[in-house]
Coordinates of C-alpha atoms in Angstrom, one line a residue:
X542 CA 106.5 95.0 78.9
X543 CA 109.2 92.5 80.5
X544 CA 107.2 92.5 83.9
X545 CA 104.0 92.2 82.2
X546 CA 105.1 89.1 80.4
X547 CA 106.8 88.3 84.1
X548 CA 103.4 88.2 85.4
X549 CA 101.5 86.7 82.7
X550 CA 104.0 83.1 83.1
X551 CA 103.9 83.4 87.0
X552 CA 100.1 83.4 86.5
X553 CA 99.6 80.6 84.2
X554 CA 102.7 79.6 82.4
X555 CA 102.9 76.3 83.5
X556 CA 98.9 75.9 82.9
X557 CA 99.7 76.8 79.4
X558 CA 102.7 74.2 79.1
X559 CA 101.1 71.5 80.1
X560 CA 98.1 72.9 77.5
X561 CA 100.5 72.6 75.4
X562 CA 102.6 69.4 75.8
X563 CA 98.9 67.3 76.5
X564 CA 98.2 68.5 72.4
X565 CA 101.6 68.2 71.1
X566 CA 101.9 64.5 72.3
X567 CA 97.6 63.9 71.2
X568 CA 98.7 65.6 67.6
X569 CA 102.1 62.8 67.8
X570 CA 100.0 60.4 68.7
X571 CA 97.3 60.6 65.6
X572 CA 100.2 60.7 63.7
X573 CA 102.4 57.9 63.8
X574 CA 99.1 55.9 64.2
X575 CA 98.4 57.5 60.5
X576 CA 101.9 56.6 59.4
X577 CA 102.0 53.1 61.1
X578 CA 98.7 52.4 58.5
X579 CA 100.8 54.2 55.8
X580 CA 103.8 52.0 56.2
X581 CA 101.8 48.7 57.1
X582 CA 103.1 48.7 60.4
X583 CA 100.8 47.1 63.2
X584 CA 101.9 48.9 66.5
X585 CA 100.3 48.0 69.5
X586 CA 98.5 51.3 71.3
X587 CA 101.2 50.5 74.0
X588 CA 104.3 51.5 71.0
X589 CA 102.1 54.2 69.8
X590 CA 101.8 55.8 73.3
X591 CA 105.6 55.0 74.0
X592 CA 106.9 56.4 70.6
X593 CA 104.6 59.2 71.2
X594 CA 106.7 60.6 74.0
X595 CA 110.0 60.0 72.5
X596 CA 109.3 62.6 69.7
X597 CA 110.2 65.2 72.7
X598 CA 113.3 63.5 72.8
X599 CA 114.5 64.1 68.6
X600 CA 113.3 60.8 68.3
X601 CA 111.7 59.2 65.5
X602 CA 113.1 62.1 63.1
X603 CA 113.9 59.3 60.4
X604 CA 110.5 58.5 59.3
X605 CA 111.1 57.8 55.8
X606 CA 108.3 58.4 52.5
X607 CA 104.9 60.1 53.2
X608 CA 104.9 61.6 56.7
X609 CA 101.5 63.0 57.9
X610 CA 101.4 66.3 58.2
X611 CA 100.5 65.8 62.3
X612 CA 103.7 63.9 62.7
X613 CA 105.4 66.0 60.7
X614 CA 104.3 69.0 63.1
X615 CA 104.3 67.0 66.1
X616 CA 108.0 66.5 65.8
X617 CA 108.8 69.4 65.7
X618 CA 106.7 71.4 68.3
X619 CA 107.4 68.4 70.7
X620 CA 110.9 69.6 71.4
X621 CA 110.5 73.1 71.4
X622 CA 107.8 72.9 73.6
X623 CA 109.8 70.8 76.0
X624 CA 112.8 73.5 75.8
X625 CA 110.4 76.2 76.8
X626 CA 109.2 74.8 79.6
X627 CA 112.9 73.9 80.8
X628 CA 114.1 77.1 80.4
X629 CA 110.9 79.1 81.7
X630 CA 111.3 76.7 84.9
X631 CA 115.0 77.3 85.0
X632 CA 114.4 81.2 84.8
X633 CA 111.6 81.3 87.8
X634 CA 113.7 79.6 90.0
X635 CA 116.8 81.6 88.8
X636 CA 114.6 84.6 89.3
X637 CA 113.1 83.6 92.7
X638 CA 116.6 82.8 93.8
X639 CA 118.4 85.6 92.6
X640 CA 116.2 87.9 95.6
X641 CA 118.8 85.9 97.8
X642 CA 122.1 86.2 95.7
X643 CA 121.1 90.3 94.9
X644 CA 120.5 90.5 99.3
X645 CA 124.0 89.6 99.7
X646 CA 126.2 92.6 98.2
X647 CA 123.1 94.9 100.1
X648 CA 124.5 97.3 103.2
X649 CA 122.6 99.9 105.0
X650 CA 119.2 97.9 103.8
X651 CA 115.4 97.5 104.8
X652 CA 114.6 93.8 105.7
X653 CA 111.1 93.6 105.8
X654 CA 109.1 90.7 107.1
X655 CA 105.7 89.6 105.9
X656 CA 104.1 90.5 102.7
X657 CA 100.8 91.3 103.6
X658 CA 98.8 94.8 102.9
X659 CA 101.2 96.4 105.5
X660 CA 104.2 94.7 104.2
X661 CA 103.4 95.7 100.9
X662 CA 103.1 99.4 101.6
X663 CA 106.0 99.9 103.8
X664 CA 108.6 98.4 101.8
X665 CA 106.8 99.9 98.9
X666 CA 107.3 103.5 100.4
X667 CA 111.2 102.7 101.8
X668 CA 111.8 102.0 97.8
X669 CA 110.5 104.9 96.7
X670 CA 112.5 106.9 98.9
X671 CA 115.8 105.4 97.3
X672 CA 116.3 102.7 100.1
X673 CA 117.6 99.4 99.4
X674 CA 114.7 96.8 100.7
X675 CA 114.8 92.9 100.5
X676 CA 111.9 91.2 101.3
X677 CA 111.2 87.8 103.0
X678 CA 107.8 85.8 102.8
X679 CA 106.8 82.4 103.1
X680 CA 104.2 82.9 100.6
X681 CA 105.0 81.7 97.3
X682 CA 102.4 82.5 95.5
X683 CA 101.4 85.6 97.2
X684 CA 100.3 88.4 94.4
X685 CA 102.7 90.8 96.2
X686 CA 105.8 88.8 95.6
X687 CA 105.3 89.5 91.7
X688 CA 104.8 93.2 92.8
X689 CA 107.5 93.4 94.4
X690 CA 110.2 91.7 91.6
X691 CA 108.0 94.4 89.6
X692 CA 109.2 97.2 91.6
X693 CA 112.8 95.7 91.8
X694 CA 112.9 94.2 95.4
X695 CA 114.5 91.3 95.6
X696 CA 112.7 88.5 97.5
X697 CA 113.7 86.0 100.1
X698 CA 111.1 83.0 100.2
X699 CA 110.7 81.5 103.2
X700 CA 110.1 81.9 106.7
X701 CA 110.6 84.9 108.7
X702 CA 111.6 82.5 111.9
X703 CA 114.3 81.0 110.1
X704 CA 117.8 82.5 110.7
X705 CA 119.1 80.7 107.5
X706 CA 116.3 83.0 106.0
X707 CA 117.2 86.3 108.0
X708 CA 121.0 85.4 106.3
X709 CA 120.4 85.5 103.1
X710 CA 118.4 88.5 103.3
X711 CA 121.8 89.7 105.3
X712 CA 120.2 91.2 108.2
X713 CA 123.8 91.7 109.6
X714 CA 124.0 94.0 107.5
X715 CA 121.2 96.0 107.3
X716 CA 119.8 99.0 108.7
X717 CA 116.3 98.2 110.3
X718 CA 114.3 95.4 110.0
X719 CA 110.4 95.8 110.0
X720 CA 108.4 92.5 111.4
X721 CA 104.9 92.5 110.0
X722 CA 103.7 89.2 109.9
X723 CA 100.1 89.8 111.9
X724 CA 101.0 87.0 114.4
X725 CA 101.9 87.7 118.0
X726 CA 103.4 84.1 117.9
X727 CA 105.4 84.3 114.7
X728 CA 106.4 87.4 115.7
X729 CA 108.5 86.1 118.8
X730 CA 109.4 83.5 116.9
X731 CA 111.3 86.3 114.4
X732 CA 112.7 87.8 117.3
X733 CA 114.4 84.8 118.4
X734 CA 115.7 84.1 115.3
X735 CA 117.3 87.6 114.8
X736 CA 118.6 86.9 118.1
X737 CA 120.4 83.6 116.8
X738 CA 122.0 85.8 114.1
X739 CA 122.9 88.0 116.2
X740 CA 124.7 86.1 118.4
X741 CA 126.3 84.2 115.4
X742 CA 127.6 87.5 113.8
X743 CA 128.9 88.8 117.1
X744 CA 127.9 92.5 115.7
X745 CA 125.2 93.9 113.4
X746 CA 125.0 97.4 111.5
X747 CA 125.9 100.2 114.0
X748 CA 122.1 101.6 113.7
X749 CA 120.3 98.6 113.5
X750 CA 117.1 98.3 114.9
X751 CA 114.5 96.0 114.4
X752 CA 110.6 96.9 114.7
X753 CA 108.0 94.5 115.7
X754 CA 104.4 95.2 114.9
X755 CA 102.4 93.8 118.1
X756 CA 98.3 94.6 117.7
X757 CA 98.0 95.2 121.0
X758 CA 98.9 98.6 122.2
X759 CA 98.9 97.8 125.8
X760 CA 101.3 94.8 124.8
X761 CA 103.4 97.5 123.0
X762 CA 104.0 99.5 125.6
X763 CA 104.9 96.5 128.5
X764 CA 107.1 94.9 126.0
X765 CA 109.4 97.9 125.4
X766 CA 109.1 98.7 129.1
X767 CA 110.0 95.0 130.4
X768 CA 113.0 94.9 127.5
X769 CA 114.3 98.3 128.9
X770 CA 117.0 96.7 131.2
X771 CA 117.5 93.4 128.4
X772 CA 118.2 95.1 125.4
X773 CA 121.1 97.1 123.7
X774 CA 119.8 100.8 123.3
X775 CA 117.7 101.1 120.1
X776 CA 117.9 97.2 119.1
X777 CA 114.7 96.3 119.2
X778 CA 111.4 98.2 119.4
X779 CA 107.6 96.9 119.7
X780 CA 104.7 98.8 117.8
X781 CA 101.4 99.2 117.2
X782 CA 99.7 101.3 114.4
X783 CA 96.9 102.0 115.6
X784 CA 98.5 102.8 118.9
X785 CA 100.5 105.9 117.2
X786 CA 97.3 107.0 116.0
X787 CA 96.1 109.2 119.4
X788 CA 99.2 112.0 119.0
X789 CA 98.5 112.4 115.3
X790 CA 94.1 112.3 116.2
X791 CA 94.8 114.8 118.7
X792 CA 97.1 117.0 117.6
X793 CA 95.0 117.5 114.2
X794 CA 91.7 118.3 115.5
X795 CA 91.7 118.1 119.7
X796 CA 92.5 122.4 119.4
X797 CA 95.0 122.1 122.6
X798 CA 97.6 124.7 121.3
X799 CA 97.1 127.7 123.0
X800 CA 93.6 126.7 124.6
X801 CA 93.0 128.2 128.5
X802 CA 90.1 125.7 128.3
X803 CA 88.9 122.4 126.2
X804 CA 85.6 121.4 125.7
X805 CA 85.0 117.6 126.4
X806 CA 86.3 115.1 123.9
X807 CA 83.7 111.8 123.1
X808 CA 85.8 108.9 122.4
X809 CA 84.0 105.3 120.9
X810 CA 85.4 102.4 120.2
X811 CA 87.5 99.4 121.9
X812 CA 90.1 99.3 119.1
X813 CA 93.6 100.2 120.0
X814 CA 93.4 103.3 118.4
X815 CA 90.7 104.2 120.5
X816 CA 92.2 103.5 123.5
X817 CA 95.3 105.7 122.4
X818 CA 93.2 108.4 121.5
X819 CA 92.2 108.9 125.1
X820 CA 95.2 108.3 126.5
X821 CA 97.1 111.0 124.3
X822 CA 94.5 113.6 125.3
X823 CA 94.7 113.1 128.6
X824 CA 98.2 113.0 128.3
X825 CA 98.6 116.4 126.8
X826 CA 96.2 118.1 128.8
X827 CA 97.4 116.5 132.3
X828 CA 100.8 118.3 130.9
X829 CA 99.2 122.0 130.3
X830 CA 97.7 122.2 133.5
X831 CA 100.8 121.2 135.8
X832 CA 103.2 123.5 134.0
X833 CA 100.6 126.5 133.9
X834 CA 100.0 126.9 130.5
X835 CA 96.4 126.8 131.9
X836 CA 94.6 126.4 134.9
X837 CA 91.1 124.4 133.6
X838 CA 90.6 120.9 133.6
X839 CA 88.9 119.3 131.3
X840 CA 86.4 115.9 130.7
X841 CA 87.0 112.8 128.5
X842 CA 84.2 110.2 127.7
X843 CA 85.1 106.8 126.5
X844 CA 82.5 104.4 125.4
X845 CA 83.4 100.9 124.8
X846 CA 81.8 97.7 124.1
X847 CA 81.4 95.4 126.4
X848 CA 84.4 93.7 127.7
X849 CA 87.0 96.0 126.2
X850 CA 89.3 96.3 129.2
X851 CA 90.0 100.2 130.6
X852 CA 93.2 99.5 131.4
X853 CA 96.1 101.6 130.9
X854 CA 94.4 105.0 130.3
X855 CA 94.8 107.6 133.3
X856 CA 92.3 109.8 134.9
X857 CA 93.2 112.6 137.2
X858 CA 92.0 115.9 138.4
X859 CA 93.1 118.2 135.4
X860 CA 92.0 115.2 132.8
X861 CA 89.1 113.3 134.2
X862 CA 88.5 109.9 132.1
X863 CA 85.1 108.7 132.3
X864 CA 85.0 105.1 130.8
X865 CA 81.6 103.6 130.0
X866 CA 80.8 100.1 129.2
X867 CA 78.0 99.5 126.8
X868 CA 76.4 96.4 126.1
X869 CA 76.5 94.9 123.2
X870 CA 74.0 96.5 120.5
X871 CA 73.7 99.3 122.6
X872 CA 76.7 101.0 121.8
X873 CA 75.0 103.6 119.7
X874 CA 72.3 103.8 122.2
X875 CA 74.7 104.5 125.1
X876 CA 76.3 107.3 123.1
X877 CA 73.3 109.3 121.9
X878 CA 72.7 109.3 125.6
X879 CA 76.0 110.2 126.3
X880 CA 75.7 113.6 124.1
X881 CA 72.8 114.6 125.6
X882 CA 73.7 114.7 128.9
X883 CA 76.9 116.8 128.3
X884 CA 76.7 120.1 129.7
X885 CA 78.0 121.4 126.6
X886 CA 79.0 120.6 123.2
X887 CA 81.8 118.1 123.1
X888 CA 84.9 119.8 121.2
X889 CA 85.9 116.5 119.5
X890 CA 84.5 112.9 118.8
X891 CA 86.3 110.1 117.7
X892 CA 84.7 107.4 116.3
X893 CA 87.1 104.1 116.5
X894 CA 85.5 100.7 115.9
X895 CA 86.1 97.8 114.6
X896 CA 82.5 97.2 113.4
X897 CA 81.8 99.2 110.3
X898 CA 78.1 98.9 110.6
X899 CA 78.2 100.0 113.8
X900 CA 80.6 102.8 113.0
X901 CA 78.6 104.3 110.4
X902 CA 75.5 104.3 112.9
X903 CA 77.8 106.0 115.6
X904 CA 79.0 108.5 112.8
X905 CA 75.4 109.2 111.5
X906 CA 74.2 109.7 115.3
X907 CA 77.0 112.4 116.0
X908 CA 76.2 114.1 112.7
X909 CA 72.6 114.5 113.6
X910 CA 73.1 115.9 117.0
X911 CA 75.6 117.9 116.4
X912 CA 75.5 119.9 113.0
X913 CA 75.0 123.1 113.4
X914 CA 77.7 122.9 116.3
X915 CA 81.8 123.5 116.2
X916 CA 82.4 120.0 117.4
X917 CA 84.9 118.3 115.2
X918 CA 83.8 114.7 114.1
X919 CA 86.6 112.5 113.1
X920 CA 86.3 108.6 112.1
X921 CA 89.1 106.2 112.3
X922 CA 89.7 103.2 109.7
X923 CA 92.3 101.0 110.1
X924 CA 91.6 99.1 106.6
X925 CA 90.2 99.9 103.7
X926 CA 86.4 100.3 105.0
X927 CA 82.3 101.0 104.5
X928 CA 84.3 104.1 106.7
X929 CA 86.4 105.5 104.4
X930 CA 83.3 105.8 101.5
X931 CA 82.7 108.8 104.1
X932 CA 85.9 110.7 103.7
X933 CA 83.7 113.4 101.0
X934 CA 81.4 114.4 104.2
X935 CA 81.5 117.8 104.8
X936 CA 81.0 117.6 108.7
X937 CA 83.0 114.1 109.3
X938 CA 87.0 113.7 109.2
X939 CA 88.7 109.9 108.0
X940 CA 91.9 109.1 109.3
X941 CA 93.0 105.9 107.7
X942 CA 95.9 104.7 110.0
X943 CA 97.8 102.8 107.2
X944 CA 97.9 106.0 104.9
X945 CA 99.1 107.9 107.8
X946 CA 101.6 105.6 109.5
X947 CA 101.9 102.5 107.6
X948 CA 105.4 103.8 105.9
X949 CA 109.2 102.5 106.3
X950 CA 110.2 106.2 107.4
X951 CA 107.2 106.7 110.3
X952 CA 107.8 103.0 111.6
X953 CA 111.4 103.7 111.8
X954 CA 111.2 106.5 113.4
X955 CA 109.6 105.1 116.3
X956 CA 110.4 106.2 119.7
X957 CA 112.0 109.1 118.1
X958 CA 109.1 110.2 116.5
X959 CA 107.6 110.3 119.7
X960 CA 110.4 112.5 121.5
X961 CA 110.0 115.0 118.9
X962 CA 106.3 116.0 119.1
X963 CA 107.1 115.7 123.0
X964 CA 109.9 118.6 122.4
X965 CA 107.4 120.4 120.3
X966 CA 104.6 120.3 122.5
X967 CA 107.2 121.5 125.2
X968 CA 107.7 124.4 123.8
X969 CA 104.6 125.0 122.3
X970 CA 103.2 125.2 126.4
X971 CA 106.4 127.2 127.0
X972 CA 105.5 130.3 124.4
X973 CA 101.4 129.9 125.5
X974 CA 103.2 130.0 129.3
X975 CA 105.2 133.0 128.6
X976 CA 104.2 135.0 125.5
X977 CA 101.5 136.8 124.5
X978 CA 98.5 135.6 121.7
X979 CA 100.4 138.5 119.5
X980 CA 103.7 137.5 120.1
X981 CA 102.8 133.7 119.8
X982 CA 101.4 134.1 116.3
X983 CA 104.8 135.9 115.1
X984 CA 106.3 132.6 116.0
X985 CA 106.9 130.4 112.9
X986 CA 107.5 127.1 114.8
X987 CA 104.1 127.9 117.0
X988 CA 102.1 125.6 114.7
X989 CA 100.6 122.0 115.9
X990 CA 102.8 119.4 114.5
X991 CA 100.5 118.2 111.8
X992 CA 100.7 122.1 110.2
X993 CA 104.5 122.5 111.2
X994 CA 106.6 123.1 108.3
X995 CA 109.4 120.2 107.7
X996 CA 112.1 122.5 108.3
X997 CA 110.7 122.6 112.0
X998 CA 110.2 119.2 112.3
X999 CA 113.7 118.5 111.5
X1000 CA 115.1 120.6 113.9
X1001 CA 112.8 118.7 116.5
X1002 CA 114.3 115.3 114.9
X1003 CA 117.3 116.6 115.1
X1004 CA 117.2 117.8 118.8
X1005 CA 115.6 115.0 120.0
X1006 CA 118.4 112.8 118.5
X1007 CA 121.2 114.5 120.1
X1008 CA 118.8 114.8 123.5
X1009 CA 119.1 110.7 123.6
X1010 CA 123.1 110.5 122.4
X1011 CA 123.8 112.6 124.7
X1012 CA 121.8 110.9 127.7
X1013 CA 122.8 107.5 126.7
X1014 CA 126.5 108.5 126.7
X1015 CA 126.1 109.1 130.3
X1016 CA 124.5 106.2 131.0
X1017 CA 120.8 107.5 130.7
X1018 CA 117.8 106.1 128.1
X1019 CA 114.4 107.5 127.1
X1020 CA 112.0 104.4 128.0
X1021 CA 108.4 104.0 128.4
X1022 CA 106.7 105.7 131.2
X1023 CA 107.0 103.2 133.8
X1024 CA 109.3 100.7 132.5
X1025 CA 111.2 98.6 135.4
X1026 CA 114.1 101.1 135.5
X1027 CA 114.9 103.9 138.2
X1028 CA 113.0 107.0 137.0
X1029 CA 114.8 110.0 136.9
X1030 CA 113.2 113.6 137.5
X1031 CA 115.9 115.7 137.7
X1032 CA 120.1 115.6 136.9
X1033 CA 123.3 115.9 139.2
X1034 CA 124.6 119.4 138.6
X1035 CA 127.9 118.4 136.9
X1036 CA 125.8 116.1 134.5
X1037 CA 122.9 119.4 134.3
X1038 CA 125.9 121.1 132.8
X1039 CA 127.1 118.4 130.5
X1040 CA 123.9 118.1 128.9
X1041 CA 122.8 121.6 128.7
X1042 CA 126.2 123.0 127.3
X1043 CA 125.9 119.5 124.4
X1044 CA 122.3 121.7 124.0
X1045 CA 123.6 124.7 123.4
X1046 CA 126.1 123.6 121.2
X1047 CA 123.6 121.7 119.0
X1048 CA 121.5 124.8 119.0
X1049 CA 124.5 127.0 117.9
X1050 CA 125.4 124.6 114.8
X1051 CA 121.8 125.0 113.8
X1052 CA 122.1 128.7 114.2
X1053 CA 125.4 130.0 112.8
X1054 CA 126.8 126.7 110.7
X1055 CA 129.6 128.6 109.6
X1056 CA 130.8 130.1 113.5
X1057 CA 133.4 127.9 115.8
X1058 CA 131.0 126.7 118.9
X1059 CA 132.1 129.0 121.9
X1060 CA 133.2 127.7 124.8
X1061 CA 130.5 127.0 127.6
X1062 CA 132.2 129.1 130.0
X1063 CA 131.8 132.1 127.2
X1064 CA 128.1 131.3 126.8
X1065 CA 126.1 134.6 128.0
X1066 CA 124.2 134.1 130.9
X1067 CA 120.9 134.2 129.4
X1068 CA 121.5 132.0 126.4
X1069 CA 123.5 129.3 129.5
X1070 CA 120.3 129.4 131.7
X1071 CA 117.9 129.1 128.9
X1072 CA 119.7 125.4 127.8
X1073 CA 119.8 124.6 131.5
X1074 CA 115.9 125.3 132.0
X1075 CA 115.4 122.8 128.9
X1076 CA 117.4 120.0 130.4
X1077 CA 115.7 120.8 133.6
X1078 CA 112.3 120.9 131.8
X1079 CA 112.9 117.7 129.9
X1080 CA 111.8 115.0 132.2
X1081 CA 108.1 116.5 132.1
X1082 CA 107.7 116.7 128.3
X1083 CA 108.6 113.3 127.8
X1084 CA 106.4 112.3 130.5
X1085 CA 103.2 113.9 128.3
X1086 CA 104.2 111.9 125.5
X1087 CA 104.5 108.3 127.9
X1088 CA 108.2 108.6 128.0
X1089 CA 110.3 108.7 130.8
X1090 CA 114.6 109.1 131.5
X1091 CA 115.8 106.1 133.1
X1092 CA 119.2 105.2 134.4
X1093 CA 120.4 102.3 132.7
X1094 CA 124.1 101.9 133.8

């Protein structure tokens, strides 16, 4: 009830105080004209206006004899009136400011910048997970401001590029800030100023790390690479959300696990999320054929429009991309044309544009060819959409990107994420290398991440944490594939050992919590050359997920 009547005065409180001061002084006014013909008093319409606005003052309270009943209300309403508007003002801006004094006794906090749709929902989410979140906006009118005093987040007003701001929300102190302010150039501009507080406070939160949204994925991905060298480990990370759409597209539907073949995968679209769509399946299946968990290549179509750049997606022998431009209008055209000339059936299509009437003619083209087929159809919406009216279909898959990733606790995980379903996928082309179909099956963990249980995807969190403690501590980094850093494919042996007995270890915590670690020199053989063949193994599996181990110092 409190919010509601919250909401109702940030609406139109003042509207309704200046309602009602305009008929308090009119009723005043009629009034003491009234009593000044009472009396026999000839005021001027000058006195009458003037004497008028003192009754909101306790003025004019010793009128004396017969008092007209609409002076007699008037002054009385005219100072309560003026009180509640005083102390409604007083309250807003105690309220508005009280974001910033409630920020300041906050550790271990969520800043998030921007309040937009994706603002909204991530610091939304990191709430209802029990995480402290302040929020800073520049927008103070913004419906989402009284959603988020509703929800108990206190709120910073102001801009996101001012380091007075960034203060006050106490981003020295916090745990992660989230930039999501839809602006490549405000963006850098809240960069620099958390780099002026950072310099200021000489040191922030021993985890902190801030997370930029940038649209472009191809930006994403140059930006982390070029900020390799630049950077303290983990202080800064760029993202896109449509560009960690590919992993979860593919692993859902693209059928890799335990495949000794793949049908061709049709991707449309020039959105980001296209584009990482077809770089995550080649990725993945580039990685199955080099370390023998098969020995057939497989074919990947992407259609774009016209003037959508191919850049950045790789085509090689085991994963040919074919990229096709299509005018524009034909897009539709091109990819009926497309279908027909496969060879066979196309095991997946991913619809990914931008254009929702075009979208819906791409979708309604794919479900007419191929129904009756096993080919997986799969549309992707990156706001709410004429796309996602579909999600019912029985032949035609949604994947809204900000319901699957737009969330404090997948942003944050970030890089991490990504190391994680790199492990998993490692191992998952490690059993289909080495074990049979029967023996696969009685495998718990041999599940495509989207079905794994969260037991098992904590244990690849978990590993793929103490995989980049331990490489940073000797002077290592997991980067972007590529970044401007020397590459490394394989370790020293005295480092080989570090890191594999720190894997064994880890593994042997998990295993038996209760058991002192052995020593690595007591480590039987087998278990010992299994955690070396991992460490030896890891430079590949973060190289399918774009990753690569750099030396850094």
């Amino acid at each position: 009830m409190r919010h509601r009547l919250w909401a109702h005065w940030d609406r139109s409180g003042w509207i309704v105080m200046l309602l009602a001061v305009a008929a308090v002084y009119l009723l005043g006014l009629i009034g003491l004209t009234r009593y000044a013909d009472l009396v026999g008093e000839d005021w001027s319409l000058g006195t009458r206006l003037y004497l008028a606005l003192t009754l909101f003052f306790l003025e004019n309270g010793d009128a004396e004899g017969a008092v007209p009943w609409a002076l007699e209300v008037a002054r009385w309403l005219a100072p309560l009136v003026l009180a509640t508007a005083a102390v409604g003002t007083a309250l807003t801006l105690a309220r508005r400011r009280a974001g910033e004094w409630w920020s300041r006794w906050y550790r271990g906090h969520v800043v998030v910048v921007g309040l937009g749709e994706r603002g909204w929902r991530v610091a939304h989410s990191a709430r209802n997970r029990g995480r402290r979140v302040v929020v800073i906006d520049a927008d103070a009118e913004s419906p989402r401001l009284r959603d988020a005093r509703r929800a108990g987040i206190p709120v910073v007003l102001g801009s996101g590029a001012d380091p007075e701001r960034l203060r006050a929300a106490r981003v020295d102190r916090a745990e992660r800030m989230i930039v999501l302010v839809g602006d490549a150039a405000l963006g850098a501009a809240v960069a620099d100023a958390l780099a002026e507080v950072e310099a200021s406070v000489g040191a922030m939160h021993d985890d902190f790390c801030c997370f930029v949204e940038v649209g472009d994925g191809r930006a994403v991905h140059d930006l982390n690479a070029l900020l390799t060298a630049t950077r303290r480990p983990g202080s800064r990370e760029f993202f896109s959300l449509e560009g960690r759409a590919g992993p979860l597209v593919v692993d859902r539907w693209a059928g890799f696990m335990g495949a000794t073949h793949a049908d061709p995968v049709v991707v449309v679209g020039g959105t980001t999320a296209a584009r990482s769509v077809t770089a995550t399946a080649a990725r993945q299946w580039r990685a199955r054929v080099r370390d023998g968990s098969t020995a057939s290549g497989m074919s990947i179509l992407w259609i774009r429009p016209e003037g959508v750049p191919a850049g950045g997606v790789v085509s090689t022998a085991e994963a040919a991309v074919d990229s096709l431009e299509a005018p524009r209008g034909a897009l539709r055209t091109r990819f009926a044309d497309a279908l027909d000339g496969l060879v066979r059936p196309p095991g997946l299509v991913v619809i990914a544009h931008d254009d929702d009437a075009e979208a819906l003619e791409l979708l309604l083209a794919a479900d007419l060819r191929l129904r009756g087929g096993d080919t997986r159809v799969v549309a992707v919406t990156i706001t709410r959409s004429l796309v996602s009216l579909v999600r019912d279909h029985p032949r035609i898959e949604v994947f809204d990107v900000l319901d699957e990733l737009c969330s404090e606790e997948a942003i944050a995980r970030g890089q991490l994420d990504e190391m994680a379903r790199a492990l998993h996928l490692g191992y998952l082309r490690q059993l289909d290398r080495t074990r049979t179909l029967d023996e696969r099956r009685l495998k718990a963990a041999y599940r495509p991440w989207d079905r794994l249980s969260p037991e098992y995807r904590a244990d690849n969190y978990a590993a793929a944490r103490d995989a980049w403690v331990q490489l940073r501590l000797r002077g290592y980094d997991v980067v972007p594939l590529g970044a401007v850093a020397p590459v490394v494919e394989s370790f020293p042996p005295d480092e080989l050992e570090e890191l594999a007995a720190a894997e064994h270890a880890r593994w042997f915590a998990k295993e038996f919590p209760q058991a002192p670690p052995p020593e690595w020199a007591d480590v039987t053989p087998e278990n010992a050359a299994q955690s070396r063949d991992q460490i030896r193994r890891m430079p590949g599996v973060l190289a399918a997920a774009d990753l690569q181990i750099a030396r850094i110092s």
